[in-house]
mmCIF file of C-alpha atoms in Angstrom:
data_model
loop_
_atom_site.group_PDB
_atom_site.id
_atom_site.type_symbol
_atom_site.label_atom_id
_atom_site.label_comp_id
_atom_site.label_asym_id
_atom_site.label_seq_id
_atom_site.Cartn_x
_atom_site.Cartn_y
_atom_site.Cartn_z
ATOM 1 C CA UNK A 6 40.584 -14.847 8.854
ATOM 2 C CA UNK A 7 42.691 -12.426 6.857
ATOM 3 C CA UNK A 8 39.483 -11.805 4.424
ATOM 4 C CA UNK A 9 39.226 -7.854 4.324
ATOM 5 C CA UNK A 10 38.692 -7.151 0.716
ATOM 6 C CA UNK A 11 36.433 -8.222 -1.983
ATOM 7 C CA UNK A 12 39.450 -10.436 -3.557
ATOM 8 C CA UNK A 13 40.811 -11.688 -1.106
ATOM 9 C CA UNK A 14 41.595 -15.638 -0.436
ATOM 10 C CA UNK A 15 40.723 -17.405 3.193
ATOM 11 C CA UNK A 16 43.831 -18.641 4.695
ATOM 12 C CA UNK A 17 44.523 -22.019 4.549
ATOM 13 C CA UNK A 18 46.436 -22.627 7.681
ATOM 14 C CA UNK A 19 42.939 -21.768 9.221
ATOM 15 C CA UNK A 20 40.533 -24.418 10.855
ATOM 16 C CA UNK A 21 37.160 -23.699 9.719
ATOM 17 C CA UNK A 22 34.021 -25.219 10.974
ATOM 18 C CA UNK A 23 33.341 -27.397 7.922
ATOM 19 C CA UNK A 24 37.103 -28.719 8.597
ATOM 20 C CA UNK A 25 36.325 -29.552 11.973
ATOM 21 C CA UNK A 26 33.275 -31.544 11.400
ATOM 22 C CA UNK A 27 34.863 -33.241 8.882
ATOM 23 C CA UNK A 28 37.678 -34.858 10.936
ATOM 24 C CA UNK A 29 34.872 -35.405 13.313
ATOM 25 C CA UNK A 30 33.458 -37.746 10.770
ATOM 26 C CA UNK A 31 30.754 -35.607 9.429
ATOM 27 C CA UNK A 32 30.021 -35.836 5.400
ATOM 28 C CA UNK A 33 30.173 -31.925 4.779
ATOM 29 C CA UNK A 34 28.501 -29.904 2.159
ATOM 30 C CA UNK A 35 27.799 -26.368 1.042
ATOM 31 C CA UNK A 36 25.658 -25.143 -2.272
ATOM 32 C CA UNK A 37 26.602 -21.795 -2.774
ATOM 33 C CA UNK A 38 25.633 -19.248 -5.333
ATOM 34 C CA UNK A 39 27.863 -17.260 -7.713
ATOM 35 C CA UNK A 40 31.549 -15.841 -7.903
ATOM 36 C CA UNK A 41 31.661 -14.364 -4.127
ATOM 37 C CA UNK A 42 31.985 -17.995 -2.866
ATOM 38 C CA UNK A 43 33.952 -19.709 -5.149
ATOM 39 C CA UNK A 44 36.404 -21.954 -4.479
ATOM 40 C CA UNK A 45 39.192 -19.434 -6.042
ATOM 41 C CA UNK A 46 38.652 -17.494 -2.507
ATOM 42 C CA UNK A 47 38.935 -20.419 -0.167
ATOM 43 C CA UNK A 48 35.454 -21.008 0.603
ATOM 44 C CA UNK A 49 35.678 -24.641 0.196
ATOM 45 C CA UNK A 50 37.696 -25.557 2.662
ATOM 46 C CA UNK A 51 36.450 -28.481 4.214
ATOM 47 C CA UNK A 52 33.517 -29.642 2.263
ATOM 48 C CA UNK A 53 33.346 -32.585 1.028
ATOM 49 C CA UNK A 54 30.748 -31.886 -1.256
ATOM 50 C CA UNK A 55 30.790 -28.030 -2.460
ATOM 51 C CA UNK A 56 28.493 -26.961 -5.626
ATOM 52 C CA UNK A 57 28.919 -24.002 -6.817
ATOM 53 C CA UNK A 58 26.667 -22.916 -9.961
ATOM 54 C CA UNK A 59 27.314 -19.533 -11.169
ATOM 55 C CA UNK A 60 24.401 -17.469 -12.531
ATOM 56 C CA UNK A 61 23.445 -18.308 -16.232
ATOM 57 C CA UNK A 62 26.710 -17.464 -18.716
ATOM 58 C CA UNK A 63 26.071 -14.472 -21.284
ATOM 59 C CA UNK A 64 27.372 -15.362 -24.718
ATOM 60 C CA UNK A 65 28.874 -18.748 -23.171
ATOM 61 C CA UNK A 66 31.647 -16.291 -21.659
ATOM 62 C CA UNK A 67 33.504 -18.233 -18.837
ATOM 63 C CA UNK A 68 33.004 -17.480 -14.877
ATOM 64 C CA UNK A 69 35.994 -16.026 -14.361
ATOM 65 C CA UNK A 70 35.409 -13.220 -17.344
ATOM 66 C CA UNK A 71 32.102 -12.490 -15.839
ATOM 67 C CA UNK A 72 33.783 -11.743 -12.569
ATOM 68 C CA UNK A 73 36.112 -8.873 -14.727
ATOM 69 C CA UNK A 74 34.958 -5.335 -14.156
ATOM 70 C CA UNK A 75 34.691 -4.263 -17.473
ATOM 71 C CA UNK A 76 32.503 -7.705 -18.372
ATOM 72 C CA UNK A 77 29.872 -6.409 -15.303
ATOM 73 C CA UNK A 78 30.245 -2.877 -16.778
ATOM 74 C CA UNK A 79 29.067 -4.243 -19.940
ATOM 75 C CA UNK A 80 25.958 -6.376 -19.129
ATOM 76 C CA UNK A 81 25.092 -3.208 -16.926
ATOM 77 C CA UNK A 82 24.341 -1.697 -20.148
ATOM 78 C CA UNK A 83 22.811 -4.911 -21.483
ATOM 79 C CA UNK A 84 20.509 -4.733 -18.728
ATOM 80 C CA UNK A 85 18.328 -2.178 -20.360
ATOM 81 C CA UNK A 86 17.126 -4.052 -22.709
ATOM 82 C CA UNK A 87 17.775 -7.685 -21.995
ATOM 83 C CA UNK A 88 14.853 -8.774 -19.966
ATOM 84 C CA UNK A 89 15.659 -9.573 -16.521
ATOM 85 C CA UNK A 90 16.209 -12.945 -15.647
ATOM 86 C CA UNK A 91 16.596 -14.869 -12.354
ATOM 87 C CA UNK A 92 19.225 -17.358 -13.782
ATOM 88 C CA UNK A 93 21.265 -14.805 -15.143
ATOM 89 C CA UNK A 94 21.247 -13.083 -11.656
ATOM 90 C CA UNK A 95 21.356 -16.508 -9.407
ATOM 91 C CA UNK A 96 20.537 -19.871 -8.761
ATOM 92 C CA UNK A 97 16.833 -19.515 -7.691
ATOM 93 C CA UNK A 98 15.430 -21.148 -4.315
ATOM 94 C CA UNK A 99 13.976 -24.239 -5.818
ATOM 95 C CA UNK A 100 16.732 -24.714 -7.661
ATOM 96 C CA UNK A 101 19.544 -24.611 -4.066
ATOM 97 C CA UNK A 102 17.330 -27.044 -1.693
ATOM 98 C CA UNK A 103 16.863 -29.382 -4.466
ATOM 99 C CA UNK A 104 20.251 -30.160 -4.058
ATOM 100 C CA UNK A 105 20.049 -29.893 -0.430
ATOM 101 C CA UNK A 106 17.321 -32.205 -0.108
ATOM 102 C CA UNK A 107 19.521 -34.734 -2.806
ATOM 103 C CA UNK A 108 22.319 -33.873 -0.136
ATOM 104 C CA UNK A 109 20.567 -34.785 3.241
ATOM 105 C CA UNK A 110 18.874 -37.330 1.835
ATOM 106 C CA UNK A 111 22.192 -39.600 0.403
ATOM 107 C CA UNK A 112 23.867 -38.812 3.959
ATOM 108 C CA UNK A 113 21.020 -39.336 6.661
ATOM 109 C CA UNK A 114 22.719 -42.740 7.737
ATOM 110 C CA UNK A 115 25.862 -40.522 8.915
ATOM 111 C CA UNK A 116 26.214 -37.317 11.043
ATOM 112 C CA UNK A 117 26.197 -34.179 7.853
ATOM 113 C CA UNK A 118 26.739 -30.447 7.858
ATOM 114 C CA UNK A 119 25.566 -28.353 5.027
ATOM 115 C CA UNK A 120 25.789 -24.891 4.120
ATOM 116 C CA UNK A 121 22.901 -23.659 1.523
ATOM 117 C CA UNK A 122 23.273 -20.156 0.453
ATOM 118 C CA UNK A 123 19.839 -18.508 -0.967
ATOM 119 C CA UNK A 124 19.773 -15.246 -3.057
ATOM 120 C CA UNK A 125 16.953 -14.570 -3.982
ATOM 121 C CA UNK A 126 16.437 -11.898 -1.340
ATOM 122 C CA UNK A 127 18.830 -9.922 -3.214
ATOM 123 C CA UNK A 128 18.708 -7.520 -5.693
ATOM 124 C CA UNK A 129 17.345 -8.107 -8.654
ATOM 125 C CA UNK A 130 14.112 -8.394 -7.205
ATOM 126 C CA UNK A 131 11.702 -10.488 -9.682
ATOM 127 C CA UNK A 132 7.847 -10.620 -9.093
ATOM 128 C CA UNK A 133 6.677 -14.449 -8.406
ATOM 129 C CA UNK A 134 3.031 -15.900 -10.048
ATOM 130 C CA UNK A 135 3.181 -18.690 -7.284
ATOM 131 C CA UNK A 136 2.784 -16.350 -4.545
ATOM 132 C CA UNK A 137 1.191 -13.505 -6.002
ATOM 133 C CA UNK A 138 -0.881 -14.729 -8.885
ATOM 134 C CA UNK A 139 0.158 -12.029 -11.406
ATOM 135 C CA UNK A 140 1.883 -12.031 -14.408
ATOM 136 C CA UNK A 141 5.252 -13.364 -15.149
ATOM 137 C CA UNK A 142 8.470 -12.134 -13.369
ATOM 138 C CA UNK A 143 9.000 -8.611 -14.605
ATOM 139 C CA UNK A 144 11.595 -6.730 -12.677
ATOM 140 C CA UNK A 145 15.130 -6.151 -12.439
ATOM 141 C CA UNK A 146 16.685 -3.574 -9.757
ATOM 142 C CA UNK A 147 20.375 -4.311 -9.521
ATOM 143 C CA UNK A 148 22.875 -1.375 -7.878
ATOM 144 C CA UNK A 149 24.085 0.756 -10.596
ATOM 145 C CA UNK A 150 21.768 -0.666 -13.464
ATOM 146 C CA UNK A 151 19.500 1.535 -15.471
ATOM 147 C CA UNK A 152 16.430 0.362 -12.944
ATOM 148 C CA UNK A 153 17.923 1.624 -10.184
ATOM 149 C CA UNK A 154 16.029 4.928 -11.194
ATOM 150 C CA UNK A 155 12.790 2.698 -11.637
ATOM 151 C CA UNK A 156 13.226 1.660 -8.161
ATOM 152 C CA UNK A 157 13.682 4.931 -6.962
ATOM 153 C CA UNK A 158 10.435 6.624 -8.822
ATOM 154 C CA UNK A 159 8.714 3.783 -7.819
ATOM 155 C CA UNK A 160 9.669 2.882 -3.895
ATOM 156 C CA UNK A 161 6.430 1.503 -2.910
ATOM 157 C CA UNK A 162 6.571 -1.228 -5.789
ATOM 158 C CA UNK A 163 10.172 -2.327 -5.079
ATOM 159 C CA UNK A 164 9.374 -2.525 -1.662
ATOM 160 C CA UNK A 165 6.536 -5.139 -2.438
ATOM 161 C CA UNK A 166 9.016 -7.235 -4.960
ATOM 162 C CA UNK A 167 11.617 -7.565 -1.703
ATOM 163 C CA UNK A 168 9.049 -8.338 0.326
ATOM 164 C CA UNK A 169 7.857 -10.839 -2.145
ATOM 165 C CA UNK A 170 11.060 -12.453 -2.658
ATOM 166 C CA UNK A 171 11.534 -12.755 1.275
ATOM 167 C CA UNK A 172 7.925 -14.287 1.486
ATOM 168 C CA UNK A 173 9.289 -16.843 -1.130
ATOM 169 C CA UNK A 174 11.944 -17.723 0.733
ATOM 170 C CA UNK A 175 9.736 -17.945 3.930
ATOM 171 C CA UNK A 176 7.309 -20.467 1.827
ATOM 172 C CA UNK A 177 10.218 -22.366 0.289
ATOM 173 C CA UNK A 178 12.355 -23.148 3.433
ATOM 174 C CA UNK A 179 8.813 -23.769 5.277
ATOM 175 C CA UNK A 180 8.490 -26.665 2.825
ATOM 176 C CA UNK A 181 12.083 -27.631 3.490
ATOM 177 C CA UNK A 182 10.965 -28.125 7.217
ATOM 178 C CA UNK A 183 8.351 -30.258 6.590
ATOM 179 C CA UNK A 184 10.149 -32.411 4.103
ATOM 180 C CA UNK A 185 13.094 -32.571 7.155
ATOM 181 C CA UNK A 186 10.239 -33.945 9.467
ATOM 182 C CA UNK A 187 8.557 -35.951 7.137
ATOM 183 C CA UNK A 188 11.918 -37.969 6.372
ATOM 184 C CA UNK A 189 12.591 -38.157 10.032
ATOM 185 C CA UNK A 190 15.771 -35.506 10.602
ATOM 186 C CA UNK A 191 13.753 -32.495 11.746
ATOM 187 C CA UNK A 192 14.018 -33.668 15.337
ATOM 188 C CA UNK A 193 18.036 -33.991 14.977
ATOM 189 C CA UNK A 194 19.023 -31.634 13.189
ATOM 190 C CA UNK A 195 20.324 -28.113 14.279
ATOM 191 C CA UNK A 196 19.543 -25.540 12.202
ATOM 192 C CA UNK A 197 20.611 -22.105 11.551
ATOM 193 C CA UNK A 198 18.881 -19.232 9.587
ATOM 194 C CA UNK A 199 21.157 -15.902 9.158
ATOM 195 C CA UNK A 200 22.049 -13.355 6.807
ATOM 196 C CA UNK A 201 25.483 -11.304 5.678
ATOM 197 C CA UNK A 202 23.118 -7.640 5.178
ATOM 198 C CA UNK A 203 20.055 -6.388 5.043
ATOM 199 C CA UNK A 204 18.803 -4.229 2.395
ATOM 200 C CA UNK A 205 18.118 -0.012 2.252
ATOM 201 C CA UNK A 206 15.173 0.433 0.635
ATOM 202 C CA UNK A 207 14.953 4.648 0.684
ATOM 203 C CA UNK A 208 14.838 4.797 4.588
ATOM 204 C CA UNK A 209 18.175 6.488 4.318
ATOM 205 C CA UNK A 210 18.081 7.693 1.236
ATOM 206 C CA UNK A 211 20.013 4.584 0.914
ATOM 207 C CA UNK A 212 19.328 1.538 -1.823
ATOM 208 C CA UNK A 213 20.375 -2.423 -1.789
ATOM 209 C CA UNK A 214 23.382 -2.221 0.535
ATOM 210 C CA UNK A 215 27.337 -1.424 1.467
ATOM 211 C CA UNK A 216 26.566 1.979 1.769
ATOM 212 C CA UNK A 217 25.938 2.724 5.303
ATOM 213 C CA UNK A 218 25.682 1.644 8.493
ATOM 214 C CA UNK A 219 22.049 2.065 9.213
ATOM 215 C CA UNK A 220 20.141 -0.300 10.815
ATOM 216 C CA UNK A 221 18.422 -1.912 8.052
ATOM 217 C CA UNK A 222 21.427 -2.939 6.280
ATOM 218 C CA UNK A 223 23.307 -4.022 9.517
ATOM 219 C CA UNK A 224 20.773 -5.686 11.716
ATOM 220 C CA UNK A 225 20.207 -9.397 10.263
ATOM 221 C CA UNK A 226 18.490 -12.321 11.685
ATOM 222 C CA UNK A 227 20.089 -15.281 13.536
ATOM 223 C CA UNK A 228 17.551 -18.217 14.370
ATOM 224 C CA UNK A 229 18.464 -21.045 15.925
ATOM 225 C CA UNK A 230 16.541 -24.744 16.028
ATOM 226 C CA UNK A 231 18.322 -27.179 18.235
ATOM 227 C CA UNK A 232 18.004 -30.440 17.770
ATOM 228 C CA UNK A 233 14.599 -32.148 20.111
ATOM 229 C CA UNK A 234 13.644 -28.635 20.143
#
């Protein structure tokens, strides 16, 4: 697919999936999260419908300044003493299948694809009062910010906060399922639950991810829910 760097573009002369189903007649759609799968890279081939919300602008600066080195160099340094914030870092859960719910429920009279893309198992971890019943969301651990030394003094505590944010997830899609069933497309729909990495969390002496080949940053889950299944 000629994608083997961080910058660079899908080919067009490509047939992706999302093109496919769409000549098949399908009303395709993908919500997507941040700079990585912009439409400046290709990634919206196909796709009828394709939202993509960048994290929350610092000083109103434009996406495609906060995708400039030196702009990410600089709110590294902000980072230590801005608090952390989930919008700043990505659209949150609730946020995503909102719109995919708006999505499947304005096509359910037609075949539909759609492609929802969830970060909140990512670093920055943040700490979550509906799960957990504890204060408000307190922590920040991106790779090469300040806290990346609070998450490595303190391994058993960023282990709970990605754990957390995974059970979120969990609890969140759960209620996706049973809002798919109780509109009546659970039974035809195929669904599809995977993930680009996994996460080092000190196994290695390894943190977040793209560092290594080990195991928990290569082996990802792919579930599968066929349709009348």
């Amino acid at each position: 697919h000629g994608v083997d760097t961080a910058r660079a573009v899908l080919l067009t002369d490509l047939s992706t999936w999302a093109e496919q189903l769409a000549a098949a007649g399908y009303a395709t759609g993908a919500i997507v999260n941040g700079s990585e799968l912009s439409a400046k890279f290709g990634f919206d081939q196909g796709f009828g419908d394709f939202v993509n919300v960048p994290p929350a602008r610092i000083a109103g600066v434009p996406e495609s300044v906060m995708a400039l080195s030196w702009f990410k160099l600089g709110t590294l340094a902000l980072g230590a003493v801005l608090t952390p914030s989930v919008r700043r870092s990505y659209r949150p859960v609730d946020d995503v299948l909102a719109d995919a719910r708006a999505f499947m429920a304005h096509h359910r009279e037609r075949p539909w694809a759609l492609f929802v893309h969830l970060m909140d198992t990512h670093a920055p971890y943040f700490e979550h009062p509906s799960l957990s019943g504890t204060g408000p969301e307190l922590f920040g651990a991106a790779l090469g910010d300040a806290r990346r030394d609070e998450a490595v003094d303190r391994p058993d505590r960023t282990r709970a906060l990605y754990r957390g944010e995974v059970a979120l997830v969990d609890d969140r899609l759960s209620r996706l399922f049973d809002w798919l069933q109780s509109a009546g497309l659970y039974d035809r729909t195929l669904v599809v639950l995977t993930s680009d990495h996994g996460e080092g969390l000190g196994e290695h002496g390894d943190w977040w991810h793209g560092m290594s080949l080990h195991e928990e940053q290569t082996r990802v889950p792919l579930l599968l829910k066929l349709p009348r299944n």
